[in-house]
């Protein structure tokens, strides 16, 4: 279902909350804009003045290493003023509601909120209730969506493999609890990937998962056949409310990616993981640190991709537009 809340009257990005409802041309515009920022990391002065005078607030109600820091770096490289609020030491811990926190920050003339929250829909809620001039970017909400992770992963795939239309992609692991998986599947299908597979035990798949436009495998070796891109996922134990697996070691034996199992995919397949990785649970160190791994490239690409999304939401074109 289209989420028109994300687009302004001219069909341009206003908020970035989910991949759902965004078309191929908009996703491609994000990737092209990110491309225009990618060389900046090698420059002596890693800054452009696109968002000079704008104030961006990072509101992270859940832990984060990669997303929070790359959003902060991206905002700084666009010359915005950026504040990262530590929720653990904010007045949220004294009982202040989310809406009251937002109202108080609005009173400080904020232009953008970047929000991570454990509750699905939190970023949408803020976008619906915040002042009309403010943009909201979803940095991960519950089990629902992590759209900027999906876009930086699409950027990384395009950088290495060029054309989505010939690609077979496997998403492996805890699909049930993964906001990353939902956003990746939407983005891959929108960009026209040839096939998207999910590989997982039945207990870690949502009901009717095939309606997302994926083929389903329960055997890792079978599912890896002819695959170009492998996206590994962490077991999200913090979101599991019951025992869904016999043990971590049993899970690794069946669904963990090691060098032997990697051989079932195409020889030039790339291995991705949004992080944080749990070595020996879903991925072996020799694969995570091996020649086919692009895990740290994903992190680096997060800066340019998040710069693109923030610049576009503020109606500022990229470097070459
Ligand atoms: N991939 C990801 O969202 O990582 P963080 O939780 O460290 O931000």
Coordinates of C-alpha atoms and ligand atoms in Angstrom, one line a residue:
X1 CA 0.0 0.0 0.0
X2 CA 1.4 3.4 -0.9
X3 CA 2.5 5.6 2.0
X4 CA 1.7 9.1 0.7
X5 CA 2.8 10.6 4.0
X6 CA 6.3 10.2 2.7
X7 CA 5.9 12.3 -0.4
X8 CA 5.0 16.0 -0.9
X9 CA 2.4 17.4 -3.3
X10 CA 5.0 17.2 -6.1
X11 CA 5.8 13.5 -5.4
X12 CA 9.2 14.3 -3.9
X13 CA 10.5 12.7 -0.8
X14 CA 9.5 14.5 2.4
X15 CA 9.9 11.8 5.0
X16 CA 11.6 8.4 4.6
X17 CA 9.7 5.9 6.7
X18 CA 9.4 2.7 4.6
X19 CA 10.3 1.4 1.2
X20 CA 6.6 0.4 0.7
X21 CA 4.9 2.7 -1.7
X22 CA 8.1 4.1 -3.2
X23 CA 8.6 3.4 -6.9
X24 CA 11.7 2.3 -8.8
X25 CA 12.5 5.8 -10.1
X26 CA 12.6 7.2 -6.6
X27 CA 14.8 4.4 -5.3
X28 CA 17.1 4.8 -8.2
X29 CA 17.2 8.6 -7.6
X30 CA 18.4 7.8 -4.0
X31 CA 21.1 5.5 -5.4
X32 CA 22.2 8.0 -8.0
X33 CA 22.3 10.8 -5.4
X34 CA 24.4 8.6 -3.1
X35 CA 26.8 7.9 -6.0
X36 CA 27.3 11.7 -6.2
X37 CA 28.5 11.8 -2.6
X38 CA 30.6 8.6 -2.5
X39 CA 33.9 10.2 -3.5
X40 CA 33.7 12.8 -0.7
X41 CA 35.2 10.4 1.9
X42 CA 38.5 10.6 0.0
X43 CA 38.6 14.4 -0.1
X44 CA 40.6 16.5 2.3
X45 CA 37.5 18.6 3.3
X46 CA 34.7 16.0 3.7
X47 CA 31.9 18.6 3.6
X48 CA 29.4 20.2 1.3
X49 CA 27.2 23.1 2.3
X50 CA 23.8 21.6 1.2
X51 CA 22.2 21.5 4.7
X52 CA 24.1 24.5 6.2
X53 CA 21.8 26.2 8.7
X54 CA 19.6 23.1 9.2
X55 CA 19.3 21.3 12.5
X56 CA 19.0 17.5 12.6
X57 CA 18.2 15.6 15.8
X58 CA 19.1 11.9 16.1
X59 CA 16.6 10.3 18.5
X60 CA 17.7 6.8 19.2
X61 CA 15.4 5.0 21.7
X62 CA 17.1 1.7 20.9
X63 CA 20.9 0.9 20.8
X64 CA 22.8 1.4 17.6
X65 CA 26.4 1.6 16.5
X66 CA 26.4 1.8 12.7
X67 CA 23.1 3.6 12.0
X68 CA 23.5 6.3 14.6
X69 CA 27.2 7.1 13.8
X70 CA 26.7 7.1 10.0
X71 CA 23.7 9.3 10.3
X72 CA 25.7 11.7 12.4
X73 CA 28.6 11.7 10.0
X74 CA 26.3 12.1 7.0
X75 CA 24.6 15.2 8.6
X76 CA 28.0 16.7 9.5
X77 CA 29.2 16.2 5.9
X78 CA 26.2 18.0 4.7
X79 CA 27.1 20.9 7.1
X80 CA 24.0 20.5 9.2
X81 CA 24.0 21.2 12.9
X82 CA 23.4 17.7 14.5
X83 CA 22.4 16.7 18.0
X84 CA 22.3 13.1 19.1
X85 CA 20.0 12.8 22.1
X86 CA 20.9 10.0 24.5
X87 CA 17.5 8.7 25.5
X88 CA 18.8 6.8 28.5
X89 CA 19.8 10.2 30.1
X90 CA 16.9 12.3 28.7
X91 CA 13.7 13.1 30.4
X92 CA 12.0 10.1 28.7
X93 CA 13.4 8.2 31.8
X94 CA 11.3 10.6 34.0
X95 CA 8.1 9.6 32.2
X96 CA 7.9 12.2 29.5
X97 CA 5.8 11.0 26.5
X98 CA 7.2 10.6 23.0
X99 CA 4.9 13.4 21.8
X100 CA 6.0 15.8 24.6
X101 CA 9.7 15.1 23.8
X102 CA 9.0 15.9 20.1
X103 CA 7.1 19.1 21.0
X104 CA 10.0 20.3 23.1
X105 CA 12.6 19.6 20.4
X106 CA 10.3 21.3 17.8
X107 CA 10.4 24.4 20.1
X108 CA 14.2 24.4 19.5
X109 CA 13.6 25.0 15.7
X110 CA 14.6 21.5 14.5
X111 CA 14.3 20.7 10.8
X112 CA 14.7 16.9 10.8
X113 CA 14.3 14.0 13.2
X114 CA 16.1 10.7 12.7
X115 CA 14.3 8.1 14.8
X116 CA 15.0 4.6 16.0
X117 CA 12.4 3.1 18.2
X118 CA 11.6 -0.4 19.5
X119 CA 7.9 0.1 18.6
X120 CA 6.8 -0.5 15.0
X121 CA 5.2 2.6 13.6
X122 CA 7.0 5.1 15.9
X123 CA 8.6 7.0 13.0
X124 CA 5.2 7.2 11.2
X125 CA 3.6 8.5 14.4
X126 CA 6.1 11.3 14.7
X127 CA 5.8 12.2 11.0
X128 CA 2.0 12.4 11.5
X129 CA 2.3 14.6 14.6
X130 CA 5.3 16.8 13.9
X131 CA 5.2 20.4 12.5
X132 CA 4.7 20.4 8.7
X133 CA 8.2 21.8 7.9
X134 CA 10.0 18.9 9.7
X135 CA 11.2 15.7 7.9
X136 CA 11.3 12.4 9.7
X137 CA 13.7 9.6 8.7
X138 CA 13.1 6.1 10.1
X139 CA 16.3 4.6 11.4
X140 CA 14.6 1.3 12.4
X141 CA 11.2 0.8 14.0
X142 CA 10.5 -2.5 15.9
X143 CA 10.1 -5.4 13.5
X144 CA 8.6 -3.2 10.8
X145 CA 11.2 -1.3 8.6
X146 CA 14.8 -0.2 8.3
X147 CA 14.6 1.6 5.0
X148 CA 18.0 3.4 5.0
X149 CA 19.7 0.0 5.7
X150 CA 17.9 -1.4 2.7
X151 CA 19.0 1.5 0.5
X152 CA 22.7 1.3 1.6
X153 CA 22.6 -2.4 0.8
X154 CA 21.0 -1.7 -2.6
X155 CA 23.8 0.8 -3.2
X156 CA 26.4 -1.8 -2.3
X157 CA 24.9 -4.4 -4.5
X158 CA 24.6 -2.0 -7.5
X159 CA 28.2 -0.9 -6.9
X160 CA 29.5 -4.5 -7.3
X161 CA 26.9 -6.2 -9.5
X162 CA 25.6 -3.3 -11.6
X163 CA 22.3 -4.7 -12.8
X164 CA 19.5 -5.9 -10.5
X165 CA 17.5 -7.7 -13.3
X166 CA 19.9 -10.6 -13.5
X167 CA 20.5 -11.1 -9.7
X168 CA 19.3 -13.9 -7.5
X169 CA 19.5 -12.8 -3.8
X170 CA 19.1 -14.9 -0.7
X171 CA 18.1 -13.5 2.7
X172 CA 19.1 -16.0 5.4
X173 CA 18.2 -16.3 9.0
X174 CA 15.7 -14.7 11.4
X175 CA 13.3 -13.2 8.8
X176 CA 10.4 -13.2 11.4
X177 CA 11.9 -10.5 13.6
X178 CA 13.9 -8.6 11.0
X179 CA 12.9 -5.1 9.9
X180 CA 15.9 -5.2 7.7
X181 CA 14.6 -8.3 5.8
X182 CA 11.2 -6.7 5.2
X183 CA 12.8 -3.5 3.8
X184 CA 15.4 -5.4 1.7
X185 CA 12.8 -7.7 0.1
X186 CA 10.6 -4.6 -0.8
X187 CA 13.6 -2.8 -2.2
X188 CA 15.0 -5.8 -4.2
X189 CA 11.5 -6.5 -5.8
X190 CA 11.0 -2.8 -6.6
X191 CA 14.4 -2.5 -8.2
X192 CA 13.6 -5.6 -10.3
X193 CA 15.8 -8.4 -8.9
X194 CA 15.4 -11.6 -10.8
X195 CA 14.6 -13.7 -7.7
X196 CA 14.5 -13.1 -3.9
X197 CA 14.8 -16.1 -1.7
X198 CA 14.4 -16.5 2.0
X199 CA 16.2 -19.3 3.7
X200 CA 15.3 -20.1 7.3
X201 CA 13.7 -22.6 9.7
X202 CA 9.9 -22.5 9.7
X203 CA 9.9 -21.0 13.2
X204 CA 11.8 -17.9 12.0
X205 CA 9.6 -17.1 9.0
X206 CA 6.4 -14.9 9.2
X207 CA 3.1 -16.5 8.2
X208 CA 2.4 -16.2 4.4
X209 CA 6.0 -14.9 3.8
X210 CA 5.7 -15.9 0.1
X211 CA 3.1 -13.0 -0.3
X212 CA 6.1 -10.6 0.1
X213 CA 7.4 -11.9 -3.3
X214 CA 10.0 -14.4 -2.2
X215 CA 10.6 -18.1 -2.8
X216 CA 11.0 -20.0 0.4
X217 CA 13.8 -22.6 1.3
X218 CA 14.4 -24.5 4.5
X219 CA 17.7 -26.0 3.4
X220 CA 20.7 -23.7 3.2
X221 CA 22.6 -25.6 0.6
X222 CA 19.6 -25.9 -1.7
X223 CA 18.7 -22.3 -1.3
X224 CA 22.2 -21.1 -2.1
X225 CA 22.4 -22.7 -5.5
X226 CA 23.0 -20.0 -8.3
X227 CA 22.8 -17.2 -5.8
X228 CA 24.7 -13.9 -6.5
X229 CA 24.1 -12.0 -3.3
X230 CA 23.8 -13.5 0.2
X231 CA 22.3 -11.4 3.0
X232 CA 22.9 -12.9 6.4
X233 CA 20.7 -11.9 9.4
X234 CA 21.4 -12.0 13.1
X235 CA 19.1 -14.0 15.5
X236 CA 17.2 -11.2 17.2
X237 CA 17.0 -12.9 20.6
X238 CA 15.8 -9.7 22.2
X239 CA 12.6 -9.9 20.2
X240 CA 11.9 -13.6 20.7
X241 CA 9.2 -14.2 23.2
X242 CA 9.4 -18.0 23.1
X243 CA 12.0 -20.7 22.3
X244 CA 12.1 -20.9 18.5
X245 CA 15.3 -22.9 18.1
X246 CA 16.7 -26.0 19.8
X247 CA 20.1 -24.3 20.4
X248 CA 22.5 -21.8 18.8
X249 CA 24.9 -24.5 17.9
X250 CA 22.2 -26.5 16.2
X251 CA 21.1 -23.3 14.3
X252 CA 24.7 -22.7 13.2
X253 CA 25.0 -26.3 12.0
X254 CA 21.9 -25.9 9.8
X255 CA 21.8 -22.2 8.8
X256 CA 25.2 -20.7 9.7
X257 CA 27.3 -19.7 6.7
X258 CA 30.8 -21.2 6.7
X259 CA 33.3 -21.6 3.8
X260 CA 32.0 -25.1 2.8
X261 CA 28.4 -23.9 2.5
X262 CA 29.4 -20.7 0.7
X263 CA 30.7 -22.9 -2.1
X264 CA 27.1 -23.8 -3.0
X265 CA 26.5 -20.1 -4.2
X266 CA 28.0 -18.7 -7.3
X267 CA 31.8 -18.4 -7.1
X268 CA 31.6 -14.6 -7.3
X269 CA 28.7 -14.3 -4.8
X270 CA 29.0 -11.5 -2.3
X271 CA 28.3 -11.9 1.4
X272 CA 26.4 -9.1 3.2
X273 CA 25.3 -8.6 6.8
X274 CA 23.6 -5.4 8.2
X275 CA 25.4 -6.0 11.5
X276 CA 25.9 -6.5 14.4
X277 CA 27.2 -9.9 13.4
X278 CA 27.3 -12.8 15.9
X279 CA 30.3 -14.9 14.9
X280 CA 29.7 -18.6 15.2
X281 CA 25.9 -18.1 15.4
X282 CA 24.9 -17.1 11.9
X283 CA 28.3 -16.6 10.2
X284 CA 31.7 -18.1 10.6
X285 CA 34.6 -15.6 11.0
X286 CA 36.4 -17.0 7.9
X287 CA 33.4 -15.9 5.8
X288 CA 32.7 -12.6 7.7
X289 CA 36.3 -11.6 7.2
X290 CA 36.9 -13.4 3.9
X291 CA 37.3 -12.2 0.3
X292 CA 33.6 -12.4 -0.6
X293 CA 32.5 -10.4 2.4
X294 CA 31.4 -6.8 1.7
X295 CA 30.2 -6.2 5.3
X296 CA 32.4 -3.2 6.0
X297 CA 31.8 -1.8 2.6
X298 CA 28.1 -1.7 3.6
X299 CA 29.0 0.4 6.6
X300 CA 31.1 2.9 4.6
X301 CA 28.3 3.2 2.0
X302 CA 25.9 4.1 4.8
X303 CA 27.4 7.6 5.0
X304 CA 26.8 8.5 1.3
X305 CA 23.4 6.8 1.2
X306 CA 22.2 8.6 4.3
X307 CA 23.5 11.9 3.0
X308 CA 21.4 11.3 -0.1
X309 CA 18.3 10.5 1.8
X310 CA 18.7 13.5 4.1
X311 CA 19.5 15.9 1.3
X312 CA 16.5 14.7 -0.8
X313 CA 14.1 14.9 2.1
X314 CA 15.2 18.5 2.6
X315 CA 14.7 19.1 -1.2
X316 CA 18.4 19.6 -1.8
X317 CA 19.8 17.9 -4.9
X318 CA 22.9 15.8 -4.9
X319 CA 26.4 17.0 -6.0
X320 CA 25.9 16.4 -9.7
X321 CA 22.2 17.4 -10.0
Ligands
LIG1 N1 22.5 -2.4 10.9 C1 22.2 -1.7 12.0 O1 21.1 -1.1 12.1 O2 23.2 -1.6 13.0 P1 23.1 -0.8 14.3 O3 22.0 -1.4 15.2 O4 24.4 -0.8 14.9 O5 22.7 0.6 14.0

